Tab-separated table of C-alpha atoms (C1' of nucleotides) in Angstrom:
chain	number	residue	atom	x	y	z
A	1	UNK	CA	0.000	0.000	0.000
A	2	UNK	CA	1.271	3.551	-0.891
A	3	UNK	CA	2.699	6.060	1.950
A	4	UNK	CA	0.729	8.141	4.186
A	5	UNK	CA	1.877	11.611	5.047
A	6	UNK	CA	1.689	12.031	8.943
A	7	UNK	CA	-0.687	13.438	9.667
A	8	UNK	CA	-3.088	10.029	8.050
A	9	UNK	CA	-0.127	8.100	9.720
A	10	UNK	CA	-1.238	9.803	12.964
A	11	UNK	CA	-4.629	9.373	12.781
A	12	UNK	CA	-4.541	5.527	12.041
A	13	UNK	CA	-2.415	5.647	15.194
A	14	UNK	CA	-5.387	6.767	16.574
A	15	UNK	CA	-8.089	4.806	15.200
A	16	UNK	CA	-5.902	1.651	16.040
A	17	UNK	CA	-6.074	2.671	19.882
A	18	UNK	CA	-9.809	3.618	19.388
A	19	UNK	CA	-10.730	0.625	18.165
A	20	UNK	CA	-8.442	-1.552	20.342
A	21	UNK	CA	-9.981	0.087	23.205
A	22	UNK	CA	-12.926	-1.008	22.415
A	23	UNK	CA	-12.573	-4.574	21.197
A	24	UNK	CA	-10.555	-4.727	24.810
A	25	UNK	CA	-13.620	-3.944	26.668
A	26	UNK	CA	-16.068	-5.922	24.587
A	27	UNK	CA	-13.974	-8.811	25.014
A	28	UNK	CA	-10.948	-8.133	27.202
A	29	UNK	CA	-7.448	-7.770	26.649
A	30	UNK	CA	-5.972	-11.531	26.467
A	31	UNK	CA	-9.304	-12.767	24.546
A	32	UNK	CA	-8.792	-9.913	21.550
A	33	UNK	CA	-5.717	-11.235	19.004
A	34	UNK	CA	-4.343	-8.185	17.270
A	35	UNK	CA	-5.931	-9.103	14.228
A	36	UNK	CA	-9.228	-8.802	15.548
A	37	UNK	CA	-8.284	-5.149	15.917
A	38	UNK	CA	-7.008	-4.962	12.925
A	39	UNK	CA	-9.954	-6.118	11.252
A	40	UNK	CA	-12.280	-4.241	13.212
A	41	UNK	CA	-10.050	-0.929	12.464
A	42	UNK	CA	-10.066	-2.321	8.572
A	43	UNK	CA	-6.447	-2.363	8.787
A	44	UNK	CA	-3.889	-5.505	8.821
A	45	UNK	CA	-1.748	-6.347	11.695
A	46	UNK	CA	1.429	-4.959	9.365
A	47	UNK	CA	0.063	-1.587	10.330
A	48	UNK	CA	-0.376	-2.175	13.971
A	49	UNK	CA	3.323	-3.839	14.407
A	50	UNK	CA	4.212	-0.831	12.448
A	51	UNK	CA	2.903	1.705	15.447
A	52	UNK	CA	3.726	-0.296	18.470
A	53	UNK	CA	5.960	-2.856	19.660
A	54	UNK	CA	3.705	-5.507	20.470
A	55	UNK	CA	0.162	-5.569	22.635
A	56	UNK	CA	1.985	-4.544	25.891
A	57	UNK	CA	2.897	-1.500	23.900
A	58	UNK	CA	-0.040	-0.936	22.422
A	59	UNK	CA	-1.906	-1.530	26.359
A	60	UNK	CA	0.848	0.802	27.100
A	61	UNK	CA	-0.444	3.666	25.162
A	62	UNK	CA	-3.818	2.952	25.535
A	63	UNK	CA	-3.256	3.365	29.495
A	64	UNK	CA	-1.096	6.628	28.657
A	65	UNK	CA	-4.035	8.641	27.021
A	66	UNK	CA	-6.181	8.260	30.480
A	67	UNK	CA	-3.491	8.655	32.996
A	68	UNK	CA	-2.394	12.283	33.328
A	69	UNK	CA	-5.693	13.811	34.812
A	70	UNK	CA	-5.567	12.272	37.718
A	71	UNK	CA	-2.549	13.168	39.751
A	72	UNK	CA	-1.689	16.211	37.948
A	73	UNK	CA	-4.771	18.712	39.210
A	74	UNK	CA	-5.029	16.684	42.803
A	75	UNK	CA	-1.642	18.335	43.934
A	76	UNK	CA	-3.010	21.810	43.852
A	77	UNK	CA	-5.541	21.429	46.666
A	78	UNK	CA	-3.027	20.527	49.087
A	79	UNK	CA	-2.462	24.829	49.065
A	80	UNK	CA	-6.178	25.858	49.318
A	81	UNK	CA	-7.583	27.754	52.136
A	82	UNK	CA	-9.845	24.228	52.561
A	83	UNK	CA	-7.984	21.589	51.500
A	84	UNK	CA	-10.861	18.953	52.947
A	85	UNK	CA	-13.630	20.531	51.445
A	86	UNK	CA	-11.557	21.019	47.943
A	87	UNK	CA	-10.872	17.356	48.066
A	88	UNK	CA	-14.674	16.288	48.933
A	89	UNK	CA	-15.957	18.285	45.632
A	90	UNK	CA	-12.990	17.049	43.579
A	91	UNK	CA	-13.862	13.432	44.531
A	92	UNK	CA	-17.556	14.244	43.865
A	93	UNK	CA	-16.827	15.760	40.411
A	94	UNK	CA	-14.150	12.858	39.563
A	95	UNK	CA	-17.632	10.878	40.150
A	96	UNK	CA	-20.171	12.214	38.330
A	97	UNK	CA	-18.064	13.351	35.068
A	98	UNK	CA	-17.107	9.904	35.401
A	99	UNK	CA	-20.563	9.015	34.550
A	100	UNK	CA	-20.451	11.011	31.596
A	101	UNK	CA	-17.496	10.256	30.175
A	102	UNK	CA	-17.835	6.657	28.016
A	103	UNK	CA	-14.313	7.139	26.896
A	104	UNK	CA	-12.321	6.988	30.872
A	105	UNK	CA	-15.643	4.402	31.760
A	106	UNK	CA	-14.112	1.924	28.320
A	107	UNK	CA	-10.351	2.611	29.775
A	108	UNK	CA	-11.017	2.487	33.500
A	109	UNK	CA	-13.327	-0.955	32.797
A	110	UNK	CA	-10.964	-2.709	30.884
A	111	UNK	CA	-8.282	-1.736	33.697
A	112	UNK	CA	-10.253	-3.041	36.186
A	113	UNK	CA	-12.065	-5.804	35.179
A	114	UNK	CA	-10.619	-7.139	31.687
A	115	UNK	CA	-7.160	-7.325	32.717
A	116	UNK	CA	-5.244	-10.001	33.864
A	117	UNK	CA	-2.343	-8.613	36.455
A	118	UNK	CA	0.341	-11.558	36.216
A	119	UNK	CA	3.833	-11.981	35.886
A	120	UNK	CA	3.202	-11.234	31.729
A	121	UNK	CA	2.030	-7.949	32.686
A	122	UNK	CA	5.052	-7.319	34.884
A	123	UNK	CA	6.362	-3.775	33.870
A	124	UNK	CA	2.433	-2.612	33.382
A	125	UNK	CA	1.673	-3.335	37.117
A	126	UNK	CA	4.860	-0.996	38.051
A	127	UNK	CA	3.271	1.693	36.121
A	128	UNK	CA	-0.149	1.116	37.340
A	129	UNK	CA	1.707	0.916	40.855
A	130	UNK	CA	3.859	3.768	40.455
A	131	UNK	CA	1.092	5.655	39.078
A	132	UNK	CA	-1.474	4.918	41.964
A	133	UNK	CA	1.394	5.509	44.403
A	134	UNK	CA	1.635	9.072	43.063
A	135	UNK	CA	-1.992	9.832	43.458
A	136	UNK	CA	-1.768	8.175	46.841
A	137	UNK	CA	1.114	10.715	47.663
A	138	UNK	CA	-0.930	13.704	46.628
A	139	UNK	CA	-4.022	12.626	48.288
A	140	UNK	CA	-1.680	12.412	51.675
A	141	UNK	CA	-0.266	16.065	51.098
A	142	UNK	CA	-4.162	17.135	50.897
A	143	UNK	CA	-4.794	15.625	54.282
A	144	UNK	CA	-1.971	16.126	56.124
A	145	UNK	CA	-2.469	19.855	55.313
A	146	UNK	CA	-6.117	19.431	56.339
A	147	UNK	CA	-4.514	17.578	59.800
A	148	UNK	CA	-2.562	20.237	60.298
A	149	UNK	CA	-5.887	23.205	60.023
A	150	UNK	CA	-7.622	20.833	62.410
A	151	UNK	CA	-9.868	19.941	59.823
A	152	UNK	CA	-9.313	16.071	60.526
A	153	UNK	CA	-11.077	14.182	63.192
A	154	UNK	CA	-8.429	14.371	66.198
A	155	UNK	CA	-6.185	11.152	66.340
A	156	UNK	CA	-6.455	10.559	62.872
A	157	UNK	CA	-3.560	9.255	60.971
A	158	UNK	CA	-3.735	11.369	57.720
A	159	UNK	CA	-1.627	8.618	55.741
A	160	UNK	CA	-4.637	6.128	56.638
A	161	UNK	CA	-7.609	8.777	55.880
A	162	UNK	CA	-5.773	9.154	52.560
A	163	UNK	CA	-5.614	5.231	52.247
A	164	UNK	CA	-9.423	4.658	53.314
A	165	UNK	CA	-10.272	7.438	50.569
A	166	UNK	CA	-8.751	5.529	47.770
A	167	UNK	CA	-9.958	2.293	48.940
A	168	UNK	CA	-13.213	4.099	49.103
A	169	UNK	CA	-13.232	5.718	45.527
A	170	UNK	CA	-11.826	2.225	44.001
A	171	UNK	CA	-14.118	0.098	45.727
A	172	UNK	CA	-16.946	2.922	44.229
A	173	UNK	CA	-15.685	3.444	40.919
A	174	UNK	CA	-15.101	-0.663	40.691
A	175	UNK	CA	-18.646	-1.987	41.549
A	176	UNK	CA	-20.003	1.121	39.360
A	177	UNK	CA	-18.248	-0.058	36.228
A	178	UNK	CA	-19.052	-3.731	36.773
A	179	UNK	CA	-22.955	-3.110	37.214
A	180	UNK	CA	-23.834	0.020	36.623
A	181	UNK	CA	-27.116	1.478	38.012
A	182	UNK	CA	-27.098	-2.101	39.831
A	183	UNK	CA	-26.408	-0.735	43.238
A	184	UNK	CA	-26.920	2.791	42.433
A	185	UNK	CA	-27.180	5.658	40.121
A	186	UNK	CA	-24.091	7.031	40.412
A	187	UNK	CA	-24.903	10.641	38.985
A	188	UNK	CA	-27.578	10.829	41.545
A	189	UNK	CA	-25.707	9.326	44.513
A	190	UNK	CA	-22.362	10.354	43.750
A	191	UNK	CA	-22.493	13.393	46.759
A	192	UNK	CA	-24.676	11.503	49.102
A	193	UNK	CA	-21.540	8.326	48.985
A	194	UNK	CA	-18.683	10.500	49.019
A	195	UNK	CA	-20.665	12.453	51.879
A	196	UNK	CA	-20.885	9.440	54.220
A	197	UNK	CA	-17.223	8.596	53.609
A	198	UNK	CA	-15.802	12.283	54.550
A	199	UNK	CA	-18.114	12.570	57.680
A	200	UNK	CA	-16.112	9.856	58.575
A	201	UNK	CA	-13.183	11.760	58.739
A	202	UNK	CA	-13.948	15.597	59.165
A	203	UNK	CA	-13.812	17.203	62.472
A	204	UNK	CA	-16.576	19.880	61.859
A	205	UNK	CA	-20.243	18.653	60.173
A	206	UNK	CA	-20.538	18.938	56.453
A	207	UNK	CA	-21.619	22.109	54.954
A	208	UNK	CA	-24.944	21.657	52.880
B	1	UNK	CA	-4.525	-45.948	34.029
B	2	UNK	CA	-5.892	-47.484	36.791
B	3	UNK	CA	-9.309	-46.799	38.666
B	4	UNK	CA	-8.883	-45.251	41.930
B	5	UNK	CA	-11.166	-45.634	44.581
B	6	UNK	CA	-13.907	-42.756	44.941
B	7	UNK	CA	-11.732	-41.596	48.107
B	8	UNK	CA	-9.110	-41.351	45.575
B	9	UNK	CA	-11.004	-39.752	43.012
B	10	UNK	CA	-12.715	-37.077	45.387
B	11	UNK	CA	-8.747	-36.619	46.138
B	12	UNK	CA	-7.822	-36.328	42.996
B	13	UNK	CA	-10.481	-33.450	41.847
B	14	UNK	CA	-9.521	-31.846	45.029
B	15	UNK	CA	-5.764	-31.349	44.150
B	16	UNK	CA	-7.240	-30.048	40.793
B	17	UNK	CA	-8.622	-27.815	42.094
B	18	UNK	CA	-6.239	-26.302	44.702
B	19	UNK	CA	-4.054	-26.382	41.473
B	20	UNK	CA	-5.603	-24.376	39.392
B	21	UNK	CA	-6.182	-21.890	42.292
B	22	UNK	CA	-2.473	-21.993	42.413
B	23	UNK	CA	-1.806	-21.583	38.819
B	24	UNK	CA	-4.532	-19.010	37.964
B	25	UNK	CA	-2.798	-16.975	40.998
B	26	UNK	CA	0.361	-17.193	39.383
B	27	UNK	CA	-0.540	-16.700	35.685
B	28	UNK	CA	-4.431	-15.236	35.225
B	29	UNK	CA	-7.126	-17.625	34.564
B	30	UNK	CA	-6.668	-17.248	30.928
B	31	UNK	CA	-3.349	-17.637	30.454
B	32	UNK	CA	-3.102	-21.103	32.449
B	33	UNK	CA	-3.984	-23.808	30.184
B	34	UNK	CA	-5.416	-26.982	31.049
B	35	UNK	CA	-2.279	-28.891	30.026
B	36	UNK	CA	-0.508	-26.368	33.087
B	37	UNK	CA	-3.065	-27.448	35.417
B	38	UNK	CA	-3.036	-31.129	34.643
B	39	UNK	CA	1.170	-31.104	34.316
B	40	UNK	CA	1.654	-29.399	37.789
B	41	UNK	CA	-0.901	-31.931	39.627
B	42	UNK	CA	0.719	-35.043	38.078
B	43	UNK	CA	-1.615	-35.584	35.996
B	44	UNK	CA	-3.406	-35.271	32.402
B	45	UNK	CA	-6.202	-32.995	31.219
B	46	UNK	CA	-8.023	-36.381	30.616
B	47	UNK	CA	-8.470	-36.380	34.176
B	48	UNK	CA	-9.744	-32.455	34.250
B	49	UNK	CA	-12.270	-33.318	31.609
B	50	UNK	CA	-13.480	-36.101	34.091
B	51	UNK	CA	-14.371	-34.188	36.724
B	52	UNK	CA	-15.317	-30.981	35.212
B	53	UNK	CA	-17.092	-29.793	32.018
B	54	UNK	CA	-14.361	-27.512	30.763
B	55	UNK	CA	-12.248	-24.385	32.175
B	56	UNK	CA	-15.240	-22.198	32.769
B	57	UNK	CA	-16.891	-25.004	35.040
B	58	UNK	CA	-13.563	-25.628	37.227
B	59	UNK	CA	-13.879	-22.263	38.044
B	60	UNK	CA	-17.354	-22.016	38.960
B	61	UNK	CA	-16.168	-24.868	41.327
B	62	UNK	CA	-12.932	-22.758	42.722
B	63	UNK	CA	-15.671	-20.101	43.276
B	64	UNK	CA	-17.928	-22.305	45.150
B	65	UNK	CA	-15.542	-23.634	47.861
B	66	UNK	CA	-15.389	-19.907	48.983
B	67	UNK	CA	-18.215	-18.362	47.869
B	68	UNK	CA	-20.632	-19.790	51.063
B	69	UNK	CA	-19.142	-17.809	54.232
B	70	UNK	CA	-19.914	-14.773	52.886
B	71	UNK	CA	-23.643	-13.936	52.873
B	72	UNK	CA	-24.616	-16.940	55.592
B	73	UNK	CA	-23.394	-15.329	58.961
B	74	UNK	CA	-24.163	-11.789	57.536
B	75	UNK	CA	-28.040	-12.231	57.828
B	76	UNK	CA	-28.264	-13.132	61.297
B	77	UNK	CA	-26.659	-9.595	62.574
B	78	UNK	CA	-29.879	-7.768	62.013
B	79	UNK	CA	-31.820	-9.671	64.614
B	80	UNK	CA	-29.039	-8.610	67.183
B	81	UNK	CA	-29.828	-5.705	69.253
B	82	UNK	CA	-26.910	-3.974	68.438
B	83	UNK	CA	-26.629	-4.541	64.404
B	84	UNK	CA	-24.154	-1.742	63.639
B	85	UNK	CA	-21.914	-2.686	66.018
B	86	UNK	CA	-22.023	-6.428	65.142
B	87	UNK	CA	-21.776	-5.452	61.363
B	88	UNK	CA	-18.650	-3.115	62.506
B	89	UNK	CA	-17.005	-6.186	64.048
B	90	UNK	CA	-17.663	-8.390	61.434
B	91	UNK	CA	-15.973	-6.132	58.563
B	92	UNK	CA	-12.788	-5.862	61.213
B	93	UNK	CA	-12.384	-9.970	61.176
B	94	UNK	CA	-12.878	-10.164	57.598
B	95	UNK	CA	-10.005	-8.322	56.739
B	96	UNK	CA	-8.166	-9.242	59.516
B	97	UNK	CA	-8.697	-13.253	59.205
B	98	UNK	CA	-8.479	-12.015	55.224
B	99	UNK	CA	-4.243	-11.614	56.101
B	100	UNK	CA	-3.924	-14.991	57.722
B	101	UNK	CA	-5.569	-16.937	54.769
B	102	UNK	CA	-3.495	-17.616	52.366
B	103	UNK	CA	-6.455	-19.754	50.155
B	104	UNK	CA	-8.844	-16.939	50.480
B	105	UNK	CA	-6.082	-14.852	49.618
B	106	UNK	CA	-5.220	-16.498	46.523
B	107	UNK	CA	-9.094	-16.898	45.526
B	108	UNK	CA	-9.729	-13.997	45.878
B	109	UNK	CA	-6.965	-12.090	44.122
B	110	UNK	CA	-7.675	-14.279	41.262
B	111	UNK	CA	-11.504	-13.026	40.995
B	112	UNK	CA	-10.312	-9.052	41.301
B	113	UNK	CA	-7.255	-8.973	39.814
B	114	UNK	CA	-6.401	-12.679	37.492
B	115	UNK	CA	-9.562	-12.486	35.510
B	116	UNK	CA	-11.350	-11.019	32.725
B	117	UNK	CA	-15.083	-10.504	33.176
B	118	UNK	CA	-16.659	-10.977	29.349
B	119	UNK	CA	-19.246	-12.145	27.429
B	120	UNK	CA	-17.220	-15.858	27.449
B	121	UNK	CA	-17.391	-15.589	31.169
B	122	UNK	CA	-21.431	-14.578	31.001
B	123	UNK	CA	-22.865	-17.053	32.900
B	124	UNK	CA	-19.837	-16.236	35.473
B	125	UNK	CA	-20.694	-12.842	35.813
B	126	UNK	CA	-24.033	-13.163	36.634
B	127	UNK	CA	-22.760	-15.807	39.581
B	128	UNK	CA	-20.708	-13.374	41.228
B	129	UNK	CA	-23.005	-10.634	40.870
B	130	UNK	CA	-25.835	-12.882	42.301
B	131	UNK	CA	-23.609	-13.324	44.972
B	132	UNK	CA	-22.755	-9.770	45.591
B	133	UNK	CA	-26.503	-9.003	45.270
B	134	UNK	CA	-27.270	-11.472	47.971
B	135	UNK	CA	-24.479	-10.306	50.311
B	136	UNK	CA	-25.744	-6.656	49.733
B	137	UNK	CA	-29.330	-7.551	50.290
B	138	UNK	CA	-27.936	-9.186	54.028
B	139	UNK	CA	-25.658	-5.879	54.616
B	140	UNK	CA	-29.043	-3.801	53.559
B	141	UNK	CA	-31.164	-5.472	56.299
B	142	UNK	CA	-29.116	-4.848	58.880
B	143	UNK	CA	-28.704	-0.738	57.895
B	144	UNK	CA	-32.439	-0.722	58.137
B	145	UNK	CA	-32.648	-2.240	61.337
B	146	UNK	CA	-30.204	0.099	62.809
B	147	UNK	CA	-31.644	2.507	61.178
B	148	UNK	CA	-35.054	1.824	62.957
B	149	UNK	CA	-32.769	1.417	65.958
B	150	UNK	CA	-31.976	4.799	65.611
B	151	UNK	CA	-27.887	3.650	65.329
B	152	UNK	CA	-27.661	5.659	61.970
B	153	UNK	CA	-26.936	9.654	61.172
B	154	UNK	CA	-30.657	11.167	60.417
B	155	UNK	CA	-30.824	12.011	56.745
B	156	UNK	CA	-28.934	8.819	56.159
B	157	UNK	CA	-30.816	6.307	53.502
B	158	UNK	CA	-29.816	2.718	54.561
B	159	UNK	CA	-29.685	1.484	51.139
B	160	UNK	CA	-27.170	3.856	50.383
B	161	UNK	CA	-24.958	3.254	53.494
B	162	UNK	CA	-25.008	-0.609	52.282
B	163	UNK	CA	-23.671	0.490	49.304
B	164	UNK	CA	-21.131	2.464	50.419
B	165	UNK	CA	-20.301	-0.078	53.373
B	166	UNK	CA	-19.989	-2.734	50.176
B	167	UNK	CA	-17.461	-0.468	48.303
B	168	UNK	CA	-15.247	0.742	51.296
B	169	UNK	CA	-14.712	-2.960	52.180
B	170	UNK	CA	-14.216	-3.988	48.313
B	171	UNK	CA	-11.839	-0.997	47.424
B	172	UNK	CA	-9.671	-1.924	50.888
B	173	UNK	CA	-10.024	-6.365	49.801
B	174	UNK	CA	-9.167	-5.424	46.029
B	175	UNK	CA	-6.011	-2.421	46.679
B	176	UNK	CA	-4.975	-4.579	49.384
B	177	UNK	CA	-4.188	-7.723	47.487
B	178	UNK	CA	-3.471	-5.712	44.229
B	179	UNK	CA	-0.086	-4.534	46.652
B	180	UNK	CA	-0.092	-6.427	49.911
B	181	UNK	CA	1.408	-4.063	52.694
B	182	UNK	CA	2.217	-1.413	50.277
B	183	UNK	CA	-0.142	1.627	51.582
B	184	UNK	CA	-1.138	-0.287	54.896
B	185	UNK	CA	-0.617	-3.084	56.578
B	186	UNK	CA	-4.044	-4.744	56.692
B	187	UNK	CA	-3.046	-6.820	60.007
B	188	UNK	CA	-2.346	-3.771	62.162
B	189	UNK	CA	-4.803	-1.339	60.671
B	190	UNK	CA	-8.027	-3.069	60.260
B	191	UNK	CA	-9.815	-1.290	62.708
B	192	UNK	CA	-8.871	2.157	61.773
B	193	UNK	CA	-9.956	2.136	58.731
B	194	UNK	CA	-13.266	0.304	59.123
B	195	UNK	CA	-13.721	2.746	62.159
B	196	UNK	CA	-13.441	5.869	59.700
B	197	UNK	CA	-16.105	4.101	57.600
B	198	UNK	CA	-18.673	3.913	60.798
B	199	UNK	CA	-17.733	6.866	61.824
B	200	UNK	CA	-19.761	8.193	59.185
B	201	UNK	CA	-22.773	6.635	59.168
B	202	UNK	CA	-23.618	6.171	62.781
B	203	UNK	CA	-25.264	8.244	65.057
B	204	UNK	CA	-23.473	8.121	68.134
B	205	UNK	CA	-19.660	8.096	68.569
B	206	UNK	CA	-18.152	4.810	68.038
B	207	UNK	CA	-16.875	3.091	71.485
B	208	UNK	CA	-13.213	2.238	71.980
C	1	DA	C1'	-19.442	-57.719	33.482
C	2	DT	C1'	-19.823	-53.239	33.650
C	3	DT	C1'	-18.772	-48.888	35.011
C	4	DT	C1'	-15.337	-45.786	36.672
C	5	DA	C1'	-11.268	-42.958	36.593
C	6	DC	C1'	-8.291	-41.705	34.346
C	7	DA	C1'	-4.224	-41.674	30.178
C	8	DT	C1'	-3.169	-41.237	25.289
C	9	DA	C1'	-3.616	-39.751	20.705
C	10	DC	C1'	-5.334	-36.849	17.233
C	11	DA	C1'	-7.529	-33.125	14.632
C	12	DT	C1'	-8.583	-28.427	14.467
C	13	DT	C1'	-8.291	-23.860	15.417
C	14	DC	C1'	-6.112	-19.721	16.529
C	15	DA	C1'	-2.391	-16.159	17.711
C	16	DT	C1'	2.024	-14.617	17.304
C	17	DG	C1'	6.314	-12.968	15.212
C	18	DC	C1'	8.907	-12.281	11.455
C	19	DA	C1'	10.207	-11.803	6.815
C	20	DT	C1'	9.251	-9.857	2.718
C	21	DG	C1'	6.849	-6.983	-0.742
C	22	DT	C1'	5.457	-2.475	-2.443
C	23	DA	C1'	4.035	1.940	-3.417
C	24	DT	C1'	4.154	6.395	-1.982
C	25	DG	C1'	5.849	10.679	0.657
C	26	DT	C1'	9.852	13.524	1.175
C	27	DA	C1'	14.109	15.786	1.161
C	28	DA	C1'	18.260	16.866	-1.248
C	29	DG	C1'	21.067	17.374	-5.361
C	30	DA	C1'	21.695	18.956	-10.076
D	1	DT	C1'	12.106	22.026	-11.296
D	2	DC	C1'	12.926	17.569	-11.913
D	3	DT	C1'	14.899	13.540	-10.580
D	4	DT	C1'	17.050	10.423	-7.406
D	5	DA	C1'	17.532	8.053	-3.166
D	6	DC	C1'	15.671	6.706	0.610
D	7	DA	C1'	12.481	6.255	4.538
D	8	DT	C1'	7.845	5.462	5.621
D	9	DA	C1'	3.431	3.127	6.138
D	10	DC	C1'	1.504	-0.270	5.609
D	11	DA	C1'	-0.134	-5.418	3.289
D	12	DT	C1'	0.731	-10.332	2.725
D	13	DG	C1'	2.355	-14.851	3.620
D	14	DC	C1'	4.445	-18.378	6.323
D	15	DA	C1'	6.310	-21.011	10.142
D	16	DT	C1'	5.636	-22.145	14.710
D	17	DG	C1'	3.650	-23.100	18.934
D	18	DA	C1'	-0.026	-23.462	21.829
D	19	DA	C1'	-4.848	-24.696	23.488
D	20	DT	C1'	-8.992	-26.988	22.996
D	21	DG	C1'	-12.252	-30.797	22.440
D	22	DT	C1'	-13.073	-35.372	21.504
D	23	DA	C1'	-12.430	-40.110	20.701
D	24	DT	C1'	-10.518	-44.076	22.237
D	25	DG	C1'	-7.698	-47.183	25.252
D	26	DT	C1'	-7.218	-49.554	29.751
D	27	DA	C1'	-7.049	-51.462	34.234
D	28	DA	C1'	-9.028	-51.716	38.509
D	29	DA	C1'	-13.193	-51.130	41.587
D	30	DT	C1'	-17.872	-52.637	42.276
DNA sequence: ATTTACATACATTCATGCATGTATGTAAGA
DNA sequence: TCTTACATACATGCATGAATGTATGTAAAT
């Protein structure tokens, strides 16, 4: 087949994670070959071997277009005024855009619940790691700053509050994305969950 | 081969079994071929296709031997007179007698983290989320009694606190085994994090 | 004698990785 | 400006290695 100037070159780049994306969430990562994405992308595996390594690399990427969001913004509440109450609307927001947002819901599903983490997968669970442990870390600098305004229950250990939060939000977003609407309607519940969670830790009620 | 006694035979579908629990643990359910299973127990896959259908059916049956502690016990805390109390205690053993076993352990991290929930696995999915379902209905009952009781926050909808009670406990299980000891050590903080959970739905301060 | 509890053998179906082909974009020289 | 020389962006084909399911063999328990 003839050359493609870049900018084609960079959209079938594109269309090849699109597609892959999807065919990984429809039937998860281990069960799709790479010419099922090929042929669902009406492409050949020559062109996919042409833009990545190999599936890890092409996983790889996938994971790469999802990841920044997260940790990035979270480190800026740590310096607000209310670092607590910054934190609860940021976790309500991450929430309910959540919802909203098919594209994260595809990315964040397959993560969670179409992906084997073995041996394999060895140098993608150090990123996942390393990237949770990051988000971990800025969560922590939000509540020790809120331990240190009193805004923490008294004899809490900020490292755990941040822990419990994350277990919290995973344990939320997790059962969400495996039956949605089962348990609840997350755009509806969404402040009323994350509510119950940070009364658990706040020192002062909940404004309204 | 020879026959075996049924002794033998019950013997022999038992080391299958703790086997494959092994093997998925080590390598994801669907990267752990029959043939693997059969070679590391001493024995052939004709003997897997004796006592089970196929790989989808062994696992049902790895699912099974675990599957009953769950829900049983739960039910009976919302006759008690103190139910949030008793369901407060109960989350703390989980995790706690979660550290110390290793086969729940392994199950476990195999469902959240070794396996990839798709249409292949249909019928699978809709066992674990009957399950879930059934352990949610159980945790539901007894928010509703306390909730009579008077033992939750006013303004708090029981159905709601289940939910959230179900996700806490599921993020803590699933990050937990995902990095054992990595953010906390389950062991030695148990408690403290359950206790922020309560903290948040009940009524009264929590005692010591 | 018949069923049981496996082992063995075979046929079929993927999935992968690589090797090779090929036609075009692109930059530099004349 | 036109050509040349190459790199690019894929397509195609093949060799190889699993993994599965089934059919059949077999020796002992019942």
């Amino acid at each position: 087949m003839a050359r493609k100037t870049k900018a084609e070159a960079e959209q079938t780049r594109t269309l090849i994670l699109d597609t892959a994306e999807k065919l990984f969430h429809e039937q998860g990562v281990s069960h799709t070959s790479l010419a099922d994405i090929a042929q669902a992308a009406g492409l050949t595996r020559g062109a996919i071997y042409w833009h990545f390594q190999d599936k890890l690399d092409l996983f790889n990427a996938m994971h790469e277009r999802i990841a920044m969001p997260f940790s990035e913004t979270l480190e800026k509440l740590a310096t607000l005024e209310d670092p607590l109450g910054a934190l609860r609307i940021r976790c309500i927001e991450d929430l309910e855009n959540l919802v909203d947002d098919e594209h994260l819901c595809r990315v964040l599903s397959v993560i969670l619940h179409k992906c084997e983490y073995v041996a394999e997968m060895g140098q993608l669970c150090e990123r996942f790691d390393s990237h949770v442990c990051k988000v971990m870390e800025a969560k922590e600098k939000v509540m020790y700053h809120a331990h240190q305004l009193g805004q923490l229950r008294r004899g809490l250990d900020p490292h755990l509050a941040a822990v419990a939060l994350h277990n919290f939000m995973l344990g939320t977003i997790s059962d969400w994305l495996f039956a949605p609407e089962r348990h609840c309607s997350l755009r509806r519940d969404a402040r009323v969950l994350v509510d119950i969670f940070f009364r658990g830790i706040a020192a002062a009620p909940l404004p309204d």
